[in-house]
Amino acid sequence: MNNKIQFIDRRDFVKKSGLGMLGLALAPSLLAKINEGGRLRTAHIGLGAMGMADLKAISSHELVDVVALCDVDSNAVTGAKALHPNAKTYADYRILLKEMENEIDAVIVSTPDHTHAPASMMAMKLNKPVYCQKPLTHHVSEARAMKNLAAKKKLVTQMGIQVHSFYDYKLATLLIQSGIIGKVHTVRAWSPKDWGYDGPAPEGSDPIPANLDWNLWLGTAPERPYKEGFYHPGNWRKVMDYGCGTLGDMGVHIFDTPYNALELDVPRTIINECREPTGFGFPANNIVTYEFPGTKQTAETLKWVWYDGIGAPEAHEDLMLPNGDKLPDQGAMFMGEKGRLLLPHFQQLPRKIVDGKYVEMDIESFNLGKPVKDYAAESNKHYHQFVDACLGNGETTAPFSYASRLTETILLGVIAGRFPNQTLHWDSKKAKFAENEANQYLDGKYRKF
């Protein structure tokens, strides 16, 4: 591997790689005609734990043919190849997309966060619909670029927030929008997961495993020596260069339903109560407070408080449950003018609370196509929705037009962690903070690899 680190601006990367050259858009309904027999040929980039789950879910659709598999870890490729022996295999997604441009119809991106945008943008430049895992991107500028490119090319897209399609989350959205607790003024959401690291960056290096191409794993991110137990597999979420912490992992899932139900855009102010930044890992505990402009579902402004890390959430009267009940491990609480609505994460029905007591709701009147007793989600529904949309049947419910706004909101909270206890003011139209020192974190330099 070349030890000389070269960086290029993200905009320059887009221009030089040809991603800024917008070709003719392919109407989604034409994909079935392009691929004789009305089947969808998929390429899968990233085959680790979540990547393997994505592969199994997408390929469970009866009209999908998996034709390409890609991962920087040969062990992951071997495992996926056993399931799809006829698929071609790659370590470098750039080579896959170049060689198989005319043999694939859609691309699934399930890599660590820092590679979401580079791989997805390259695929969309080739007019390929993309299913990309959450959070959509590692940087705010990337989220906006992906939204814009998908819109210009009129591509089918979907972010991998599977609970978006679950019964209990759809029900919560209908309940809130029916006015069951009136205008909502506050949301409190939490996860005790700890995708943070408060220690120093590791010193020295360890031998790179034979099954891992470390240069390709780093991709466009800054180069670091390999250190066992810190990055691959599984720990990259804790590191600023590659992940987005607990907020970027569980926050996207738990934010999704309140964000969607309340029809929110991006926040005006953000403050993160956390430890001082180390420049390497995300804080182990965060309390992020957002202020959003009001919508027809909310009061004039909406306050949103997120808690993560061991011990989250902090005790608060808004979170006290009747009968001394314990809060669910993860979830969200809506506070409205006519009561509260508790939404556990996940596959548990929401509960209404008024004056310190649970209130029964006529849930059956919200017809979602099946009895409440059968509310458990179909695990593959979100994926099959993407496949069907690619073949011209229906639309996705978490396209990049929506996913980019949700991701931007999440990432603004992540950036606020670099400025503990300081209120940041966000100008959505200009895509800039009023505090100029924070704007350097909206974008990133892409390493040549």
Short mmCIF file of C-alpha atoms in Angstrom, two decimals:
data_model
loop_
_atom_site.label_atom_id
_atom_site.label_comp_id
_atom_site.label_asym_id
_atom_site.label_seq_id
_atom_site.Cartn_x
_atom_site.Cartn_y
_atom_site.Cartn_z
CA MET A 1 0.00 0.00 0.00
CA ASN A 2 1.25 3.47 -0.85
CA ASN A 3 2.19 5.16 2.41
CA LYS A 4 1.86 8.62 0.92
CA ILE A 5 -1.59 9.93 1.81
CA GLN A 6 -3.28 11.99 -0.87
CA PHE A 7 -6.50 13.89 -0.29
CA ILE A 8 -8.90 15.46 -2.71
CA ASP A 9 -11.93 17.60 -2.00
CA ARG A 10 -15.24 15.73 -2.26
CA ARG A 11 -16.44 18.06 -5.02
CA ASP A 12 -13.22 17.44 -6.94
CA PHE A 13 -13.65 13.70 -6.46
CA VAL A 14 -17.16 13.89 -7.90
CA LYS A 15 -15.90 15.86 -10.88
CA LYS A 16 -12.80 13.78 -11.63
CA SER A 17 -14.50 10.43 -11.20
CA GLY A 18 -17.20 11.40 -13.66
CA LEU A 19 -19.91 11.39 -11.00
CA GLY A 20 -20.81 14.93 -11.91
CA MET A 21 -21.61 13.94 -15.49
CA LEU A 22 -25.32 13.29 -15.48
CA GLY A 23 -26.35 10.80 -18.10
CA LEU A 24 -29.84 10.20 -19.35
CA ALA A 25 -32.18 8.95 -16.66
CA LEU A 26 -33.82 5.58 -17.00
CA ALA A 27 -37.45 5.54 -15.96
CA PRO A 28 -37.85 2.93 -13.20
CA SER A 29 -40.65 1.21 -15.11
CA LEU A 30 -38.25 0.46 -17.98
CA LEU A 31 -35.98 -1.74 -15.88
CA ALA A 32 -38.19 -4.79 -16.27
CA LYS A 33 -38.08 -4.32 -20.05
CA ILE A 34 -34.30 -3.94 -20.06
CA ASN A 35 -33.85 -7.24 -18.26
CA GLU A 36 -35.71 -9.81 -20.30
CA GLY A 37 -38.18 -11.78 -18.25
CA GLY A 38 -38.95 -8.95 -15.85
CA ARG A 39 -36.31 -9.92 -13.30
CA LEU A 40 -33.94 -7.71 -11.32
CA ARG A 41 -30.20 -8.41 -11.37
CA THR A 42 -28.57 -7.12 -8.20
CA ALA A 43 -25.01 -6.31 -7.14
CA HIS A 44 -24.20 -6.31 -3.42
CA ILE A 45 -21.41 -4.10 -2.06
CA GLY A 46 -20.58 -4.98 1.55
CA LEU A 47 -21.25 -8.49 2.85
CA GLY A 48 -20.55 -8.26 6.56
CA ALA A 49 -23.19 -8.79 9.25
CA MET A 50 -25.69 -6.23 7.93
CA GLY A 51 -24.61 -6.84 4.36
CA MET A 52 -25.38 -10.53 4.66
CA ALA A 53 -28.79 -9.73 6.14
CA ASP A 54 -29.46 -7.36 3.24
CA LEU A 55 -28.33 -9.97 0.73
CA LYS A 56 -30.65 -12.62 2.17
CA ALA A 57 -33.62 -10.24 2.31
CA ILE A 58 -33.22 -8.83 -1.20
CA SER A 59 -32.57 -12.24 -2.75
CA SER A 60 -35.65 -13.72 -1.05
CA HIS A 61 -37.75 -11.84 -3.60
CA GLU A 62 -38.78 -14.30 -6.28
CA LEU A 63 -37.84 -11.91 -9.11
CA VAL A 64 -34.27 -11.19 -7.99
CA ASP A 65 -31.10 -12.69 -9.45
CA VAL A 66 -27.92 -11.93 -7.48
CA VAL A 67 -25.21 -11.51 -10.08
CA ALA A 68 -22.36 -9.75 -8.23
CA LEU A 69 -20.89 -9.85 -4.73
CA CYS A 70 -18.26 -7.46 -3.38
CA ASP A 71 -16.41 -7.12 -0.09
CA VAL A 72 -12.91 -6.16 1.02
CA ASP A 73 -12.92 -9.19 3.34
CA SER A 74 -12.53 -12.44 1.39
CA ASN A 75 -14.14 -14.39 4.24
CA ALA A 76 -17.35 -12.41 3.78
CA VAL A 77 -17.24 -13.01 0.04
CA THR A 78 -16.80 -16.74 0.59
CA GLY A 79 -19.85 -16.86 2.84
CA ALA A 80 -22.01 -14.98 0.36
CA LYS A 81 -20.70 -16.98 -2.60
CA ALA A 82 -21.91 -20.16 -0.90
CA LEU A 83 -25.44 -18.77 -1.11
CA HIS A 84 -25.11 -17.51 -4.69
CA PRO A 85 -22.50 -19.66 -6.45
CA ASN A 86 -23.19 -18.17 -9.89
CA ALA A 87 -22.49 -14.58 -8.81
CA LYS A 88 -19.24 -12.92 -9.83
CA THR A 89 -17.08 -11.78 -6.91
CA TYR A 90 -15.00 -8.65 -6.32
CA ALA A 91 -13.01 -6.88 -3.62
CA ASP A 92 -13.20 -3.39 -5.20
CA TYR A 93 -16.66 -1.95 -5.92
CA ARG A 94 -15.20 0.36 -8.57
CA ILE A 95 -14.06 -2.61 -10.65
CA LEU A 96 -17.41 -4.33 -10.16
CA LEU A 97 -19.38 -1.33 -11.41
CA LYS A 98 -17.05 -0.80 -14.34
CA GLU A 99 -16.99 -4.42 -15.50
CA MET A 100 -20.64 -5.26 -14.85
CA GLU A 101 -22.36 -2.01 -15.79
CA ASN A 102 -24.43 -3.75 -18.44
CA GLU A 103 -25.13 -6.87 -16.37
CA ILE A 104 -26.69 -5.33 -13.27
CA ASP A 105 -29.96 -3.49 -12.73
CA ALA A 106 -29.71 -2.36 -9.10
CA VAL A 107 -27.05 -1.96 -6.40
CA ILE A 108 -27.25 -2.64 -2.67
CA VAL A 109 -24.69 -0.78 -0.54
CA SER A 110 -24.08 -2.26 2.93
CA THR A 111 -20.59 -1.03 3.73
CA PRO A 112 -19.33 0.97 6.74
CA ASP A 113 -20.73 4.52 6.72
CA HIS A 114 -17.75 6.25 5.12
CA THR A 115 -18.17 4.24 1.88
CA HIS A 116 -21.94 4.69 1.53
CA ALA A 117 -21.74 7.84 -0.60
CA PRO A 118 -18.73 6.97 -2.80
CA ALA A 119 -20.20 3.59 -3.79
CA SER A 120 -23.79 4.83 -4.12
CA MET A 121 -22.87 7.89 -6.16
CA MET A 122 -20.84 5.80 -8.57
CA ALA A 123 -23.72 3.37 -9.01
CA MET A 124 -26.27 6.15 -9.54
CA LYS A 125 -24.00 7.81 -12.09
CA LEU A 126 -24.46 4.58 -14.07
CA ASN A 127 -28.25 4.95 -13.76
CA LYS A 128 -28.57 2.15 -11.20
CA PRO A 129 -31.25 2.25 -8.50
CA VAL A 130 -29.64 2.03 -5.06
CA TYR A 131 -30.65 0.52 -1.72
CA CYS A 132 -28.21 2.01 0.81
CA GLN A 133 -27.94 1.17 4.47
CA LYS A 134 -28.44 3.82 7.15
CA PRO A 135 -27.27 6.40 7.89
CA LEU A 136 -27.39 7.41 4.26
CA THR A 137 -24.01 9.15 4.36
CA HIS A 138 -21.05 10.08 6.53
CA HIS A 139 -21.19 13.80 5.70
CA VAL A 140 -24.03 16.31 5.32
CA SER A 141 -22.77 17.39 1.89
CA GLU A 142 -22.91 13.79 0.69
CA ALA A 143 -26.54 13.41 1.80
CA ARG A 144 -27.55 16.43 -0.27
CA ALA A 145 -25.49 15.26 -3.25
CA MET A 146 -27.10 11.81 -3.20
CA LYS A 147 -30.58 13.29 -2.97
CA ASN A 148 -29.92 15.62 -5.89
CA LEU A 149 -28.39 12.97 -8.11
CA ALA A 150 -31.21 10.51 -7.47
CA ALA A 151 -33.77 13.20 -8.27
CA LYS A 152 -32.06 14.32 -11.49
CA LYS A 153 -31.82 10.77 -12.73
CA LYS A 154 -35.29 9.81 -11.45
CA LEU A 155 -33.90 6.68 -9.83
CA VAL A 156 -35.62 4.33 -7.43
CA THR A 157 -33.85 4.59 -4.07
CA GLN A 158 -34.37 3.30 -0.54
CA MET A 159 -32.46 3.75 2.72
CA GLY A 160 -32.11 0.69 4.91
CA ILE A 161 -34.31 1.68 7.83
CA GLN A 162 -36.34 -1.52 7.84
CA VAL A 163 -38.58 -0.52 10.76
CA HIS A 164 -39.98 2.24 8.56
CA SER A 165 -42.19 -0.45 7.02
CA PHE A 166 -43.16 -2.18 10.27
CA TYR A 167 -46.76 -2.24 11.44
CA ASP A 168 -46.16 -0.68 14.86
CA TYR A 169 -44.33 2.29 13.38
CA LYS A 170 -46.97 2.87 10.72
CA LEU A 171 -49.60 2.73 13.46
CA ALA A 172 -47.75 5.32 15.56
CA THR A 173 -47.63 7.65 12.57
CA LEU A 174 -51.37 7.31 11.99
CA LEU A 175 -52.10 7.85 15.68
CA ILE A 176 -50.03 11.03 15.90
CA GLN A 177 -51.44 12.43 12.66
CA SER A 178 -54.99 11.67 13.82
CA GLY A 179 -54.41 14.13 16.66
CA ILE A 180 -54.68 11.51 19.39
CA ILE A 181 -52.50 13.60 21.73
CA GLY A 182 -53.00 16.94 19.97
CA LYS A 183 -50.18 19.14 18.79
CA VAL A 184 -46.81 17.71 19.83
CA HIS A 185 -44.38 20.09 21.53
CA THR A 186 -41.58 17.72 22.66
CA VAL A 187 -40.08 14.38 21.65
CA ARG A 188 -37.64 12.47 23.85
CA ALA A 189 -35.86 9.49 22.31
CA TRP A 190 -33.17 7.21 23.66
CA SER A 191 -30.88 4.23 23.24
CA PRO A 192 -28.44 2.89 25.87
CA LYS A 193 -26.19 1.49 23.16
CA ASP A 194 -22.60 2.69 23.37
CA TRP A 195 -21.06 3.21 19.95
CA GLY A 196 -18.62 5.65 21.50
CA TYR A 197 -15.01 5.54 22.62
CA ASP A 198 -13.53 7.97 25.14
CA GLY A 199 -9.96 6.68 25.04
CA PRO A 200 -7.01 7.78 22.89
CA ALA A 201 -6.29 6.63 19.36
CA PRO A 202 -4.41 3.32 19.38
CA GLU A 203 -0.67 3.39 18.97
CA GLY A 204 1.35 1.17 16.67
CA SER A 205 -0.07 -1.35 14.24
CA ASP A 206 -0.93 -5.01 13.93
CA PRO A 207 -0.41 -7.35 10.97
CA ILE A 208 -3.23 -7.00 8.46
CA PRO A 209 -5.21 -10.26 8.28
CA ALA A 210 -4.68 -12.17 5.05
CA ASN A 211 -8.40 -12.06 4.30
CA LEU A 212 -8.61 -8.24 4.49
CA ASP A 213 -7.65 -5.61 1.92
CA TRP A 214 -7.02 -2.77 4.35
CA ASN A 215 -6.47 -0.14 1.65
CA LEU A 216 -9.86 -0.91 0.10
CA TRP A 217 -11.53 -1.00 3.52
CA LEU A 218 -10.23 2.52 4.21
CA GLY A 219 -11.44 3.64 0.79
CA THR A 220 -11.76 7.41 0.64
CA ALA A 221 -11.27 7.83 4.42
CA PRO A 222 -8.00 9.02 5.97
CA GLU A 223 -5.31 6.37 6.14
CA ARG A 224 -4.51 4.77 9.48
CA PRO A 225 -2.44 1.72 10.35
CA TYR A 226 -4.49 -1.41 10.95
CA LYS A 227 -5.08 -2.15 14.63
CA GLU A 228 -6.88 -5.30 15.69
CA GLY A 229 -10.13 -4.72 17.56
CA PHE A 230 -10.50 -1.04 16.63
CA TYR A 231 -11.96 -0.97 13.12
CA HIS A 232 -12.77 -4.16 11.25
CA PRO A 233 -14.89 -6.04 11.92
CA GLY A 234 -17.63 -4.26 13.79
CA ASN A 235 -16.02 -1.44 15.79
CA TRP A 236 -15.77 1.24 13.10
CA ARG A 237 -19.01 2.93 14.27
CA LYS A 238 -17.09 4.30 17.27
CA VAL A 239 -14.48 6.12 15.16
CA MET A 240 -15.12 9.56 13.65
CA ASP A 241 -13.39 8.81 10.36
CA TYR A 242 -15.61 5.83 9.53
CA GLY A 243 -18.88 5.82 11.51
CA CYS A 244 -21.44 8.13 13.08
CA GLY A 245 -21.65 6.83 16.66
CA THR A 246 -24.81 5.65 18.39
CA LEU A 247 -26.74 8.61 17.00
CA GLY A 248 -25.93 7.49 13.46
CA ASP A 249 -26.71 3.86 14.23
CA MET A 250 -29.77 3.59 16.47
CA GLY A 251 -30.73 7.25 16.20
CA VAL A 252 -31.75 6.87 12.56
CA HIS A 253 -34.11 4.01 13.42
CA ILE A 254 -35.62 5.63 16.50
CA PHE A 255 -35.85 9.13 14.99
CA ASP A 256 -37.55 7.83 11.86
CA THR A 257 -41.14 7.45 13.02
CA PRO A 258 -41.44 10.68 15.04
CA TYR A 259 -39.63 12.54 12.27
CA ASN A 260 -41.97 11.13 9.63
CA ALA A 261 -45.15 11.40 11.71
CA LEU A 262 -44.50 15.04 12.60
CA GLU A 263 -43.53 15.90 9.00
CA LEU A 264 -40.30 17.56 10.10
CA ASP A 265 -37.61 19.15 8.00
CA VAL A 266 -34.13 19.88 9.36
CA PRO A 267 -33.55 21.63 12.72
CA ARG A 268 -32.73 25.27 13.37
CA THR A 269 -30.52 24.75 16.41
CA ILE A 270 -28.56 21.84 17.87
CA ILE A 271 -26.65 21.41 21.12
CA ASN A 272 -24.84 18.28 22.30
CA GLU A 273 -24.05 17.81 26.00
CA CYS A 274 -21.04 15.49 25.95
CA ARG A 275 -17.35 15.31 26.83
CA GLU A 276 -14.70 17.33 25.02
CA PRO A 277 -13.73 15.90 21.60
CA THR A 278 -10.66 13.69 21.29
CA GLY A 279 -10.42 13.80 17.50
CA PHE A 280 -10.70 10.02 17.28
CA GLY A 281 -13.77 8.42 18.85
CA PHE A 282 -17.32 9.59 19.42
CA PRO A 283 -18.40 10.43 22.97
CA ALA A 284 -19.74 7.41 24.84
CA ASN A 285 -22.70 9.44 26.15
CA ASN A 286 -24.58 12.18 24.33
CA ILE A 287 -27.61 14.33 25.09
CA VAL A 288 -28.53 16.15 21.89
CA THR A 289 -31.26 18.80 21.89
CA TYR A 290 -32.72 19.96 18.59
CA GLU A 291 -35.18 22.75 17.93
CA PHE A 292 -37.31 22.33 14.80
CA PRO A 293 -39.62 24.82 13.13
CA GLY A 294 -43.24 23.87 13.69
CA THR A 295 -45.43 21.86 11.32
CA LYS A 296 -49.17 21.20 11.22
CA GLN A 297 -48.54 18.28 13.60
CA THR A 298 -46.60 20.27 16.18
CA ALA A 299 -46.61 23.35 18.34
CA GLU A 300 -45.01 26.54 16.98
CA THR A 301 -41.62 24.97 17.62
CA LEU A 302 -40.67 21.40 18.47
CA LYS A 303 -38.08 20.42 21.05
CA TRP A 304 -36.38 17.07 20.47
CA VAL A 305 -34.02 15.50 22.99
CA TRP A 306 -31.89 12.44 22.21
CA TYR A 307 -30.06 10.41 24.88
CA ASP A 308 -27.54 7.65 24.20
CA GLY A 309 -24.90 5.60 25.97
CA ILE A 310 -24.93 3.43 29.08
CA GLY A 311 -27.60 4.65 31.50
CA ALA A 312 -29.61 6.53 28.89
CA PRO A 313 -32.05 8.15 29.18
CA GLU A 314 -31.65 10.52 32.11
CA ALA A 315 -34.63 10.56 34.46
CA HIS A 316 -37.26 13.13 33.46
CA GLU A 317 -40.89 13.66 34.37
CA ASP A 318 -41.83 13.36 30.69
CA LEU A 319 -40.58 9.77 30.79
CA MET A 320 -42.33 8.59 33.94
CA LEU A 321 -44.72 5.70 33.27
CA PRO A 322 -47.92 4.73 35.09
CA ASN A 323 -47.79 2.11 37.85
CA GLY A 324 -44.05 2.59 38.23
CA ASP A 325 -43.50 0.71 34.96
CA LYS A 326 -40.00 0.60 33.53
CA LEU A 327 -39.25 2.36 30.25
CA PRO A 328 -38.53 0.12 27.28
CA ASP A 329 -34.82 -0.30 26.63
CA GLN A 330 -35.03 1.91 23.54
CA GLY A 331 -37.80 4.11 22.23
CA ALA A 332 -39.41 7.53 21.94
CA MET A 333 -42.00 9.53 23.87
CA PHE A 334 -44.21 12.15 22.21
CA MET A 335 -45.50 14.94 24.48
CA GLY A 336 -48.65 16.64 23.20
CA GLU A 337 -51.30 19.05 24.40
CA LYS A 338 -53.67 16.15 25.18
CA GLY A 339 -51.30 13.57 26.60
CA ARG A 340 -48.27 11.46 25.77
CA LEU A 341 -47.62 8.58 23.37
CA LEU A 342 -44.93 6.01 24.14
CA LEU A 343 -43.37 4.22 21.17
CA PRO A 344 -41.03 1.37 22.16
CA HIS A 345 -38.37 0.20 19.73
CA PHE A 346 -39.55 -2.17 18.25
CA GLN A 347 -42.46 -4.57 17.53
CA GLN A 348 -44.41 -3.31 20.50
CA LEU A 349 -47.60 -1.31 20.15
CA PRO A 350 -47.58 2.38 21.13
CA ARG A 351 -49.35 3.37 24.36
CA LYS A 352 -51.26 6.54 25.20
CA ILE A 353 -50.79 8.15 28.62
CA VAL A 354 -53.01 10.89 30.06
CA ASP A 355 -52.77 12.30 33.60
CA GLY A 356 -50.42 9.52 34.67
CA LYS A 357 -52.66 6.69 33.45
CA TYR A 358 -52.71 4.45 30.40
CA VAL A 359 -55.63 5.11 28.06
CA GLU A 360 -57.00 2.41 25.78
CA MET A 361 -57.05 3.27 22.07
CA ASP A 362 -59.33 1.98 19.34
CA ILE A 363 -56.41 0.66 17.30
CA GLU A 364 -58.58 -1.57 15.12
CA SER A 365 -60.14 1.55 13.59
CA PHE A 366 -56.77 2.32 12.00
CA ASN A 367 -57.03 -0.19 9.19
CA LEU A 368 -53.54 -1.28 8.15
CA GLY A 369 -54.67 -4.33 6.25
CA LYS A 370 -54.40 -6.95 8.97
CA PRO A 371 -55.66 -7.55 12.51
CA VAL A 372 -53.71 -6.12 15.43
CA LYS A 373 -52.94 -9.64 16.63
CA ASP A 374 -50.89 -10.07 13.45
CA TYR A 375 -49.02 -6.78 13.78
CA ALA A 376 -45.51 -8.29 13.80
CA ALA A 377 -43.63 -6.96 10.78
CA GLU A 378 -42.72 -8.93 7.74
CA SER A 379 -38.93 -8.77 7.96
CA ASN A 380 -38.38 -8.54 4.21
CA LYS A 381 -41.12 -6.03 3.38
CA HIS A 382 -38.88 -2.95 3.21
CA TYR A 383 -36.48 -4.75 0.86
CA HIS A 384 -39.17 -6.20 -1.38
CA GLN A 385 -40.71 -2.75 -1.66
CA PHE A 386 -37.44 -1.59 -3.26
CA VAL A 387 -37.34 -4.54 -5.67
CA ASP A 388 -40.95 -4.04 -6.69
CA ALA A 389 -40.39 -0.32 -7.28
CA CYS A 390 -37.36 -1.08 -9.47
CA LEU A 391 -39.60 -3.32 -11.57
CA GLY A 392 -42.17 -0.56 -11.92
CA ASN A 393 -44.57 -1.69 -9.20
CA GLY A 394 -45.27 0.93 -6.54
CA GLU A 395 -42.90 3.29 -4.78
CA THR A 396 -40.45 3.16 -1.90
CA THR A 397 -41.32 4.82 1.41
CA ALA A 398 -37.77 5.81 2.43
CA PRO A 399 -36.32 7.23 -0.80
CA PHE A 400 -33.23 9.41 -0.70
CA SER A 401 -35.44 12.53 -0.88
CA TYR A 402 -36.66 11.62 2.62
CA ALA A 403 -33.60 9.74 3.87
CA SER A 404 -31.28 12.66 3.11
CA ARG A 405 -33.23 15.03 5.38
CA LEU A 406 -33.38 12.51 8.20
CA THR A 407 -29.67 11.76 7.80
CA GLU A 408 -28.79 15.47 7.71
CA THR A 409 -30.62 15.95 11.00
CA ILE A 410 -28.71 13.05 12.56
CA LEU A 411 -25.36 14.27 11.27
CA LEU A 412 -25.91 17.80 12.58
CA GLY A 413 -26.18 16.28 16.05
CA VAL A 414 -22.99 14.30 15.43
CA ILE A 415 -21.16 17.48 14.43
CA ALA A 416 -22.47 19.25 17.54
CA GLY A 417 -20.52 16.67 19.54
CA ARG A 418 -17.34 18.41 18.42
CA PHE A 419 -18.56 21.60 20.17
CA PRO A 420 -19.84 20.38 23.54
CA ASN A 421 -22.56 22.46 25.22
CA GLN A 422 -22.46 25.07 22.44
CA THR A 423 -25.63 25.88 20.51
CA LEU A 424 -25.10 25.61 16.76
CA HIS A 425 -27.43 27.50 14.41
CA TRP A 426 -28.21 25.78 11.09
CA ASP A 427 -29.21 27.62 7.91
CA SER A 428 -30.82 24.97 5.73
CA LYS A 429 -31.07 27.14 2.63
CA LYS A 430 -27.38 28.00 2.68
CA ALA A 431 -26.40 24.58 4.09
CA LYS A 432 -24.13 26.29 6.59
CA PHE A 433 -23.80 26.87 10.31
CA ALA A 434 -23.74 30.42 11.61
CA GLU A 435 -20.73 29.25 13.62
CA ASN A 436 -18.13 29.10 10.86
CA GLU A 437 -15.77 26.78 12.73
CA ALA A 438 -18.39 24.00 12.49
CA ASN A 439 -18.70 24.18 8.70
CA GLN A 440 -15.45 22.28 8.14
CA TYR A 441 -17.22 19.10 9.31
CA LEU A 442 -20.03 19.27 6.75
CA ASP A 443 -17.73 17.87 4.09
CA GLY A 444 -14.70 15.64 3.97
CA LYS A 445 -11.53 15.12 2.00
CA TYR A 446 -11.48 11.94 -0.03
CA ARG A 447 -8.24 9.95 -0.03
CA LYS A 448 -7.09 8.58 -3.39
CA PHE A 449 -6.88 4.83 -3.09
#
